Coordinates of N, CA and C in Angstrom, one line a residue:
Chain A
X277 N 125.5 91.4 103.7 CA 124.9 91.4 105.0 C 124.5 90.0 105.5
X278 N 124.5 89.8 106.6 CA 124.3 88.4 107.4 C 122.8 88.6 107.6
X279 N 122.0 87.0 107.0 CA 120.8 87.1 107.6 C 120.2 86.0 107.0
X280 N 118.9 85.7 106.9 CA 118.2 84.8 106.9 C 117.2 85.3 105.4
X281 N 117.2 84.5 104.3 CA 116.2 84.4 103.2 C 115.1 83.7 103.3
X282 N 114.0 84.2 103.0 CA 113.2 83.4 102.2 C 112.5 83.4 101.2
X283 N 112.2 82.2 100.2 CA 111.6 82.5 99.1 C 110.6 81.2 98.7
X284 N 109.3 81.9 98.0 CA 109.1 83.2 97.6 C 108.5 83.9 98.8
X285 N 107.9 85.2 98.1 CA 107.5 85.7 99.6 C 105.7 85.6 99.9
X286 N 105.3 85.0 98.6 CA 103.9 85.0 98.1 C 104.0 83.5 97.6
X287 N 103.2 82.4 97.7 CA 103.5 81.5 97.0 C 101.6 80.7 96.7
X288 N 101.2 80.5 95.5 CA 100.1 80.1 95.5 C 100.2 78.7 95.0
X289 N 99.3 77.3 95.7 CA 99.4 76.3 94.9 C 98.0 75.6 94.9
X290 N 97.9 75.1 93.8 CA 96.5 74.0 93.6 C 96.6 72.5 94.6
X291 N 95.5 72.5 95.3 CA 95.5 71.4 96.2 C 95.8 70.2 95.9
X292 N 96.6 69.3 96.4 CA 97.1 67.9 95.7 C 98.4 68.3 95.3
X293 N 99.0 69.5 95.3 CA 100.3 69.7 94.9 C 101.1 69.7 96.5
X294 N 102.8 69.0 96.1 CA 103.6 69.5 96.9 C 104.1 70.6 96.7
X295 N 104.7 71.8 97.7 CA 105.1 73.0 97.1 C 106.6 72.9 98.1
X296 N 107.4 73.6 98.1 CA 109.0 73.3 98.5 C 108.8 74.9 99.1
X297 N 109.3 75.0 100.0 CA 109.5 76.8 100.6 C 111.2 77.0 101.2
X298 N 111.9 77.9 100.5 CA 113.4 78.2 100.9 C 113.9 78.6 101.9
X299 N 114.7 78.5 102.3 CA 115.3 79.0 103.6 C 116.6 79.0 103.6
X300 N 117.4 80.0 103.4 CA 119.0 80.4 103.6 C 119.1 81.3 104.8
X301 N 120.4 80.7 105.7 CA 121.2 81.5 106.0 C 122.3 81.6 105.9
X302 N 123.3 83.1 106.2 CA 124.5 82.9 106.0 C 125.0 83.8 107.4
X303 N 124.3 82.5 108.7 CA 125.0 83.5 109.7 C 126.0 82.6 110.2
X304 N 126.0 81.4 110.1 CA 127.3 80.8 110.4 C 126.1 79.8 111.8
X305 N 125.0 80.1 111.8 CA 124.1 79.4 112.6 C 124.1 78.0 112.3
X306 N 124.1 76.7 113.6 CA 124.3 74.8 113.5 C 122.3 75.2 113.3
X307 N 122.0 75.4 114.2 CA 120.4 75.2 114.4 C 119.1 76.2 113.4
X308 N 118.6 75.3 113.1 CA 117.2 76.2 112.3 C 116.2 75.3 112.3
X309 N 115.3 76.3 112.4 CA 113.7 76.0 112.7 C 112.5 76.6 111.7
X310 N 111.5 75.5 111.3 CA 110.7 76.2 110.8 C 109.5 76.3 111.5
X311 N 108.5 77.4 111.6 CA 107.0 78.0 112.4 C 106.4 77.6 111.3
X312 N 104.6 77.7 112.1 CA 103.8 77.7 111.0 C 103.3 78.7 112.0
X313 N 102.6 79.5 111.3 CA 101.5 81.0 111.9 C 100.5 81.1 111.1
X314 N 99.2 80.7 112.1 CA 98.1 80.8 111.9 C 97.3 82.2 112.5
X315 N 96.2 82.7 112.0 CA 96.0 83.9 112.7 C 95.4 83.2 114.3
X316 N 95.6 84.0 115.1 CA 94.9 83.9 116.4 C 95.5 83.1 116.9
X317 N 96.1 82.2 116.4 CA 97.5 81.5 117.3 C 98.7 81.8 117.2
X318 N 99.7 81.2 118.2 CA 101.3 81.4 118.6 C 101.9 80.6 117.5
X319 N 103.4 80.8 117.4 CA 103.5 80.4 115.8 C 103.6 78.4 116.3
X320 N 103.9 77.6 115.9 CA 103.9 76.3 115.8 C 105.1 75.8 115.2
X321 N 105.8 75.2 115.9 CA 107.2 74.4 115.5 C 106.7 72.9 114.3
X322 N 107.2 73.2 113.7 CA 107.0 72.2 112.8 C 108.2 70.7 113.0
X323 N 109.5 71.5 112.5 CA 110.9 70.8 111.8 C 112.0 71.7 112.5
X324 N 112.8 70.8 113.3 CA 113.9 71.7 113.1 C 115.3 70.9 113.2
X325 N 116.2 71.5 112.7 CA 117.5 70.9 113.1 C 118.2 71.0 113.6
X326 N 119.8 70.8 114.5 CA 120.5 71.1 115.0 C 122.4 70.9 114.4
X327 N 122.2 70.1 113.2 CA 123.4 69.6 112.2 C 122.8 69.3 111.0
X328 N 123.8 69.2 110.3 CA 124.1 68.8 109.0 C 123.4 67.3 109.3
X329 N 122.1 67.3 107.9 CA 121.9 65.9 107.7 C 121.2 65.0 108.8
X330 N 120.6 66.1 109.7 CA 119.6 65.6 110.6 C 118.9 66.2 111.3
X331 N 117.5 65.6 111.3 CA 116.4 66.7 111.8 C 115.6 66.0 112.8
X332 N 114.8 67.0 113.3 CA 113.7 66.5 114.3 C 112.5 67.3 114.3
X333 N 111.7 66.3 114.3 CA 109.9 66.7 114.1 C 109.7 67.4 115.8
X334 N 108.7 68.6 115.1 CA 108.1 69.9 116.2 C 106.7 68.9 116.3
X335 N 106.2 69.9 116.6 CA 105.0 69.6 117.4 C 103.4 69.3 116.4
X336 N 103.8 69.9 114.7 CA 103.1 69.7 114.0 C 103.5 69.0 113.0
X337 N 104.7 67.8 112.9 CA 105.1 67.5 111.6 C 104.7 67.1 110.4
X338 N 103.1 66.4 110.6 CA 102.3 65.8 109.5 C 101.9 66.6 108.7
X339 N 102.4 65.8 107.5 CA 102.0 66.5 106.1 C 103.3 67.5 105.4
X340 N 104.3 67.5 106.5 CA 105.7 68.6 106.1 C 106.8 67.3 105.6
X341 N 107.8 67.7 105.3 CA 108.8 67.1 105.2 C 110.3 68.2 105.2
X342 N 111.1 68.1 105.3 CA 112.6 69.1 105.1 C 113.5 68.1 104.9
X343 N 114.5 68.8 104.5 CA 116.4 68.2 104.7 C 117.0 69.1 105.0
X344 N 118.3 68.8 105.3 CA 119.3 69.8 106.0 C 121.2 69.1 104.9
X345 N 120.7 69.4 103.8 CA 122.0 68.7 103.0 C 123.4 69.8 103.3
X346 N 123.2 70.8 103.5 CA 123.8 72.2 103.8 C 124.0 72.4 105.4
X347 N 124.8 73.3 105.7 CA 124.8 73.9 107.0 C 123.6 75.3 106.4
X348 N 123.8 76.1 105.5 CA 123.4 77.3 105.3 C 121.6 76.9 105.0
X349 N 121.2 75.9 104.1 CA 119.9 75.8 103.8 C 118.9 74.7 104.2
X350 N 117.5 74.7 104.6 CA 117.0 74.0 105.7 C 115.2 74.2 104.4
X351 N 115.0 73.4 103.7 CA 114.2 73.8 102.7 C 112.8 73.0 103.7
X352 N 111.4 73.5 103.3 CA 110.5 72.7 103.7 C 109.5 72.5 102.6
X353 N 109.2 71.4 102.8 CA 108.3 70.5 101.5 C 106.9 70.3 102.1
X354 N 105.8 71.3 101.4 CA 104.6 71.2 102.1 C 104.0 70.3 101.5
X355 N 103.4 68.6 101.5 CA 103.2 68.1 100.7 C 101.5 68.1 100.8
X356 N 100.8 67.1 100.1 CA 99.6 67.3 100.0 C 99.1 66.6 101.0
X357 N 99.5 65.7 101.7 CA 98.8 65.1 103.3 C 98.9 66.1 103.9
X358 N 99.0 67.4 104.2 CA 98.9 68.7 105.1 C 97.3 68.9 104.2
X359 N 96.3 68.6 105.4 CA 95.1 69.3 105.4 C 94.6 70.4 105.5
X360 N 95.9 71.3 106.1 CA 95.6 72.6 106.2 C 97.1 73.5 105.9
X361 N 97.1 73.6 104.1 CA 98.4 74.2 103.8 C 98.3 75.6 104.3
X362 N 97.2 76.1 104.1 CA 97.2 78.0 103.3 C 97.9 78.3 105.2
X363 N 98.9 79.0 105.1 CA 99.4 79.6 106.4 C 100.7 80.3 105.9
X364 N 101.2 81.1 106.9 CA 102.7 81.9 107.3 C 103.3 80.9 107.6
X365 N 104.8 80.8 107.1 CA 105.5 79.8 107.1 C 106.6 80.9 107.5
X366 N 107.6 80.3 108.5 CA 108.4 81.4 109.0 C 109.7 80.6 109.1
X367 N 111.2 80.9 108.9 CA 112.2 80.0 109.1 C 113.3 81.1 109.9
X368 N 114.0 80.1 110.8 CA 114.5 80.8 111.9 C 116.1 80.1 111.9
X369 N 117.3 80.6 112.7 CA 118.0 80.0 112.8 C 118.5 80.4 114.3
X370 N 119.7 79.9 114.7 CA 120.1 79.7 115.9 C 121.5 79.6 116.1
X371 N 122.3 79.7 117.1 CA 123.8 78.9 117.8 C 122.6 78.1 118.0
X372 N 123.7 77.4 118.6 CA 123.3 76.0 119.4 C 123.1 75.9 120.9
X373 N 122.0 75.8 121.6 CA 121.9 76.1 122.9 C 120.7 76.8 122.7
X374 N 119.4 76.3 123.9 CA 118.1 77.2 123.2 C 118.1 78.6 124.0
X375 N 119.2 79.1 124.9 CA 119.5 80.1 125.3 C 120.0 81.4 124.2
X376 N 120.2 80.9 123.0 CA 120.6 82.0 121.9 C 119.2 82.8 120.9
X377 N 119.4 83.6 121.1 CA 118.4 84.5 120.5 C 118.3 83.7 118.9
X378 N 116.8 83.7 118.3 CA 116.6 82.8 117.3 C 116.2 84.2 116.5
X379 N 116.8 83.9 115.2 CA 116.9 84.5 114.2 C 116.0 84.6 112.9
X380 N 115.0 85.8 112.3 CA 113.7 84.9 112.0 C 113.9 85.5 110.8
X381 N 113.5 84.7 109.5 CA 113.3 85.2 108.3 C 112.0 85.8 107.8
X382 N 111.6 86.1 106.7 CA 110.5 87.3 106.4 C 109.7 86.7 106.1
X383 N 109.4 85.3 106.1 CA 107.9 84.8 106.0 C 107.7 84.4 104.9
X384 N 106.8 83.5 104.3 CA 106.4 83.1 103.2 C 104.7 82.5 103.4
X385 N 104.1 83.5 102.7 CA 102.6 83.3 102.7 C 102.4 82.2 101.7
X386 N 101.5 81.0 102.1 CA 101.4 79.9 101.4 C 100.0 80.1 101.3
X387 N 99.1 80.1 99.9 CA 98.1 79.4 99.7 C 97.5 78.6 99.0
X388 N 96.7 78.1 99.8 CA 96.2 76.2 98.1 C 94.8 76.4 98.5
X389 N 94.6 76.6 97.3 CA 92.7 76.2 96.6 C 92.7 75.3 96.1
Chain B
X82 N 94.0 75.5 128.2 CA 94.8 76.7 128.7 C 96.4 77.1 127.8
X83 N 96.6 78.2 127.3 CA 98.0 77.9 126.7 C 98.8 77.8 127.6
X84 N 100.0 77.4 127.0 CA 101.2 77.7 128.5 C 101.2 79.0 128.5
X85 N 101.5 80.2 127.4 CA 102.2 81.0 127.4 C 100.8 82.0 126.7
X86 N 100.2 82.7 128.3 CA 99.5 83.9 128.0 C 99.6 85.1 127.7
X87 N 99.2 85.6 126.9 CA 99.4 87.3 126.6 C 98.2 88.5 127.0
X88 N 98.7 89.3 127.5 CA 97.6 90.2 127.4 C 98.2 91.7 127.5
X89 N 97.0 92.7 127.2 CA 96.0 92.6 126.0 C 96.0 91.7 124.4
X90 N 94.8 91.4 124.5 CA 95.2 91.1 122.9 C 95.7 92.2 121.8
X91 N 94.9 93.6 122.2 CA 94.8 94.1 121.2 C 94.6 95.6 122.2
X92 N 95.9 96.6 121.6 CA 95.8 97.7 122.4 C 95.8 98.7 121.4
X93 N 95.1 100.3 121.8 CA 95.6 101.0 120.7 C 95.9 102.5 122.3
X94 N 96.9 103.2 121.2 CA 97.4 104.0 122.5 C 97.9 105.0 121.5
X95 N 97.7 106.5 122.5 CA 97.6 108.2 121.6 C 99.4 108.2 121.7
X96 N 99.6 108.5 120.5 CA 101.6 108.9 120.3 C 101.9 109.8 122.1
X97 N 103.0 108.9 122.8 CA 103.4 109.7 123.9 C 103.1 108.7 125.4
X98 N 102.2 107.9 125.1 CA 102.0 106.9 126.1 C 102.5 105.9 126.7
X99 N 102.5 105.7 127.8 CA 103.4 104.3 128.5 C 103.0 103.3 127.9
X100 N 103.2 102.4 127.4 CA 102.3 101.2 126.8 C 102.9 99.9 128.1
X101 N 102.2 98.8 128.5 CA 102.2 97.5 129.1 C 101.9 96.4 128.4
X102 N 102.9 95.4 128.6 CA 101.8 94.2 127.7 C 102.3 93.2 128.4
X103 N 101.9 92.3 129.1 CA 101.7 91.3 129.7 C 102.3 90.1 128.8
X104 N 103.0 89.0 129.8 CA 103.2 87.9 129.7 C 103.3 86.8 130.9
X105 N 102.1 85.5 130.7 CA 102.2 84.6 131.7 C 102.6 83.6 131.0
X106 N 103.2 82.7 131.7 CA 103.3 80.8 131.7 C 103.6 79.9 132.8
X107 N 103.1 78.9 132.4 CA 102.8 78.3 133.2 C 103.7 76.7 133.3
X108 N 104.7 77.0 132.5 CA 106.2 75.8 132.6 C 107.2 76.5 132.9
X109 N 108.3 75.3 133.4 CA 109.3 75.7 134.0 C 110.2 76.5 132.6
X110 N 110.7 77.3 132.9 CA 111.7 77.8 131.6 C 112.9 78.1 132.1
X111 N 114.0 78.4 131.0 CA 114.9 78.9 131.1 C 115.2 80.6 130.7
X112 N 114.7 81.0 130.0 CA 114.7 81.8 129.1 C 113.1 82.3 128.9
X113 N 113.3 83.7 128.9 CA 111.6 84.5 127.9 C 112.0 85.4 126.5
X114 N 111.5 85.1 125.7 CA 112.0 86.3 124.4 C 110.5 87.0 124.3
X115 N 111.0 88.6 123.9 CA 109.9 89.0 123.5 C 110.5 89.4 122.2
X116 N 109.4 89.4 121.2 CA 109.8 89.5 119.6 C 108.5 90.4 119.2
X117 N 108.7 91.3 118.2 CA 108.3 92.2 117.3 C 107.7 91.6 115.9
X118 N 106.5 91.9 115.5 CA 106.3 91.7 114.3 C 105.7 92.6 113.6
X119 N 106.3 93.1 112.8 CA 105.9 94.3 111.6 C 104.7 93.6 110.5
X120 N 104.1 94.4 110.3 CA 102.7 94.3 109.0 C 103.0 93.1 108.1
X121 N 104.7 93.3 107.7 CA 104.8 92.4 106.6 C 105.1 91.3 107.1
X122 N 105.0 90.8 107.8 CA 105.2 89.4 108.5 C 106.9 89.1 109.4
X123 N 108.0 90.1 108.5 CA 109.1 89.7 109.8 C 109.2 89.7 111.1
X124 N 109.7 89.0 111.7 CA 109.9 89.0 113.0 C 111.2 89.6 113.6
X125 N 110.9 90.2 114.7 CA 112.7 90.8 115.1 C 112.6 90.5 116.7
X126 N 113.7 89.9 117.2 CA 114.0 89.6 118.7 C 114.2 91.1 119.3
X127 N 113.2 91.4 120.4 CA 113.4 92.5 121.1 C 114.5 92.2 122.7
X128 N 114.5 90.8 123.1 CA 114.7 90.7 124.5 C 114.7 89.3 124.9
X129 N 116.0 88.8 125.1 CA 115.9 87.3 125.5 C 116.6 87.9 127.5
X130 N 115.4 87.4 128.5 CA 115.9 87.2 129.5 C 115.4 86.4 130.2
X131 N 116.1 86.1 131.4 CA 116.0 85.4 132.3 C 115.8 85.3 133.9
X132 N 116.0 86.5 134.0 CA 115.8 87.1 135.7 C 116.2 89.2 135.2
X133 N 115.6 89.5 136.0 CA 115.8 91.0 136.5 C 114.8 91.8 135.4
X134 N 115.8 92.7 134.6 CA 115.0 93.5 134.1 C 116.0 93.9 133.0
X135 N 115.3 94.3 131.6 CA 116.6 94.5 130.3 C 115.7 95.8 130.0
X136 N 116.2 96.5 129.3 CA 116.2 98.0 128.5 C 117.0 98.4 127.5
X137 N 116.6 98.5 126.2 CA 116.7 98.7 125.2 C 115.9 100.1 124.5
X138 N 116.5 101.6 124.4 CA 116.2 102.5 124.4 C 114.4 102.8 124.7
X139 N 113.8 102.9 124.1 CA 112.3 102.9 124.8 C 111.6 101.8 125.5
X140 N 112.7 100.6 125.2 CA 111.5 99.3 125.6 C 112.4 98.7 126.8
X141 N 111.0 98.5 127.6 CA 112.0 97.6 128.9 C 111.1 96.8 129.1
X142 N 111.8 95.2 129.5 CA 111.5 94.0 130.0 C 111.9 93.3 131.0
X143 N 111.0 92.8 131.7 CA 110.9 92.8 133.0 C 110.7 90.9 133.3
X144 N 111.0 90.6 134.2 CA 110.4 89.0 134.3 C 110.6 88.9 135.9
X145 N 109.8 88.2 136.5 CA 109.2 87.8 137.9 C 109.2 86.2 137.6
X146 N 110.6 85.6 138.1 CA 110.8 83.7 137.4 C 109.2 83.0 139.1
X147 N 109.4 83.9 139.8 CA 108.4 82.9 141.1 C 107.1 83.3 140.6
X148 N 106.6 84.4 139.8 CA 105.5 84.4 139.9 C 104.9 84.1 138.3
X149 N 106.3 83.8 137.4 CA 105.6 83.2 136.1 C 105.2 84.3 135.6
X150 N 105.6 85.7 135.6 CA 105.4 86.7 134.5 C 106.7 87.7 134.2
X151 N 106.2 88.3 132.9 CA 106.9 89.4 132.5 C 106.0 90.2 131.4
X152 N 106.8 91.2 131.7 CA 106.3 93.1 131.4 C 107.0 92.8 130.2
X153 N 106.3 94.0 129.0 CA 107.0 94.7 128.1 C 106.5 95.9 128.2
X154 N 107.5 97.0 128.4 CA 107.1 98.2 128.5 C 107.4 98.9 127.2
X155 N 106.9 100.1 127.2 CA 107.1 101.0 125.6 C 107.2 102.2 126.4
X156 N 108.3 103.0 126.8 CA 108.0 104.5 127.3 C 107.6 105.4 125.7
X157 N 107.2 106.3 126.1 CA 106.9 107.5 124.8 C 106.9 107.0 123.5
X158 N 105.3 106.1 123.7 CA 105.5 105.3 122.4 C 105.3 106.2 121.3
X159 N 105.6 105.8 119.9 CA 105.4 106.3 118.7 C 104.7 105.8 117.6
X160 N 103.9 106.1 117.0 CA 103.3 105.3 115.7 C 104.4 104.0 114.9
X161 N 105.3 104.6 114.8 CA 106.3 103.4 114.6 C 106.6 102.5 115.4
X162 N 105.8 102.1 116.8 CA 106.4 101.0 116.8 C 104.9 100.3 117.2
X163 N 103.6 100.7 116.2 CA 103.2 100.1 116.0 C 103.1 98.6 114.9
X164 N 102.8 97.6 116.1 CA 103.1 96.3 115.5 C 102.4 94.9 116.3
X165 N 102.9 93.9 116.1 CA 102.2 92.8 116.9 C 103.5 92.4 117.9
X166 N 103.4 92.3 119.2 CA 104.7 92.0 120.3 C 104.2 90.5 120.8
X167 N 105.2 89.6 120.5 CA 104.8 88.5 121.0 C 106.0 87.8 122.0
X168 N 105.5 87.3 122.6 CA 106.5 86.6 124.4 C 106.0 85.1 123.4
X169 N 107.4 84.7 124.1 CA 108.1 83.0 124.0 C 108.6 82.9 124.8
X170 N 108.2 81.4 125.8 CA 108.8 81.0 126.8 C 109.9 79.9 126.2
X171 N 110.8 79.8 126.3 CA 112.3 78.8 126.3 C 111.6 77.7 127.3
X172 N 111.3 76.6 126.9 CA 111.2 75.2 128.3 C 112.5 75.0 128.6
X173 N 112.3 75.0 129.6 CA 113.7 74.1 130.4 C 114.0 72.9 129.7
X174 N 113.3 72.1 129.5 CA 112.8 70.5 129.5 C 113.5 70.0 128.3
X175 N 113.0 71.3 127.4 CA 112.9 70.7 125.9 C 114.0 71.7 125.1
X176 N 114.1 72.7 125.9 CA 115.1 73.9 125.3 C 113.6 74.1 123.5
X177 N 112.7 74.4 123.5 CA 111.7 74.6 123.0 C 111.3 75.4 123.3
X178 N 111.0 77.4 122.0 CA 109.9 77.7 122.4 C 108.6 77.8 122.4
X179 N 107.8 77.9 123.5 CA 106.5 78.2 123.1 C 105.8 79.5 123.0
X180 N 105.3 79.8 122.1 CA 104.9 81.1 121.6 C 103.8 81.4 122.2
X181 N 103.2 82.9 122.7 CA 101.9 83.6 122.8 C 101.4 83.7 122.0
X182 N 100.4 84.0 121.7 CA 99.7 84.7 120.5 C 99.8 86.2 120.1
X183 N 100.3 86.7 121.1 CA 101.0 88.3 120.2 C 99.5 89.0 120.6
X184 N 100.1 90.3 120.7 CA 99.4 91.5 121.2 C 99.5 92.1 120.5
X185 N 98.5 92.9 119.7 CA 98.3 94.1 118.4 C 98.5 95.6 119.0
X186 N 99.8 96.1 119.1 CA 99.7 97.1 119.6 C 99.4 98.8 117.9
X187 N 98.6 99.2 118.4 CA 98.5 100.4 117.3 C 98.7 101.6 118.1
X188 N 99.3 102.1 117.7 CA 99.9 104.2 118.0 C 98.9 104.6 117.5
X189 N 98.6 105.5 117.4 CA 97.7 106.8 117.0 C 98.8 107.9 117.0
X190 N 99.3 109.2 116.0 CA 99.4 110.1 116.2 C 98.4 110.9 116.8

């Protein structure tokens, strides 16, 4: 079946660590995006891409990092300069054109003590 | 101000009810999605439009581009489709969306 992974779906980490969060698809999607979802706000664009091997910073980039070495996988690297890791981490994909319905994966709850 | 308002935040409604849930903004767009979120955090696209009105077996969506809103309607809602409904506006500008904060809808049998 065609769709969007992600892994893990629970992910705990000790503060000062970088933690890496997955993202596959296999819809044949150029574009993907990653959210961040906080409660009581709208989700937040982080990273997203449009090709192979190149990206562009959303509206919260600091403290994240990704690559896009794949068409299918768009990984995000929470590193420890993110002051505020513990959130819903959401990864999406797309055609190309922001007129195409964006395609959302199942979330990965991140928390750091 | 956000761009992209929702209201109610937080609705609950007896199984059988017309349910409404508001969406405003306040940038030029191309495009409004409304999207579904279930308990466990997925998200599912209910409705990407642009002018007039879409319908999809109980849900219909509605958008007014001069006056900067749109409807989500629920006819004869059901406990199942209790969930969180959130509107994203598409910018013109940036082809970017910006998200609401989502509306807590709960069914009651």
């Amino acid at each position: 079946d065609g769709g969007i992974t992600q892994s893990p779906k629970y992910l705990f980490r000790k503060e000062g660590q970088n933690v890496t969060l997955s993202c596959e698809q296999n819809l044949n999607h150029d574009a993907m995006y990653w959210y961040r979802q906080d409660p009581g706000q709208g989700l937040r664009l982080i990273y997203y891409s449009q090709i192979v091997n190149d990206f562009q910073k959303g509206d919260i980039a600091e403290g994240y990092s990704v690559s896009r070495e794949k068409k299918e996988s768009f990984p995000l690297t929470v590193t420890s300069a993110q002051k505020n890791p513990t959130a819903f981490y959401l990864c999406a994909s797309s055609h190309l054109g922001g007129t195409y319905e964006q395609y959302f994966g199942p979330g990965t709850r991140l928390t750091v003590t | 101000k956000n761009e992209v308002e929702q209201s109610p935040q937080n609705l609950t409604a007896q199984e059988g009810e017309f349910i409404t849930i508001n969406c405003s903004y306040s940038v030029g767009i191309s495009a409004l999605h409304w999207l579904q979120q279930h308990p466990g955090g997925g998200i599912v696209s209910l409705f990407m439009l642009s002018s007039g009105k879409k319908k999809h077996g109980r849900l219909i969506a509605t958008i007014n581009i001069q006056e900067k809103h749109s409807s989500l309607h629920i006819t004869a809602s059901h406990p199942r489709d209790s969930a969180v409904y959130i509107c994203a506006a598409l910018r013109g500008d940036t082809d970017k969306l910006i998200f609401g904060t989502g509306t807590r809808l709960q069914v009651f049998p």
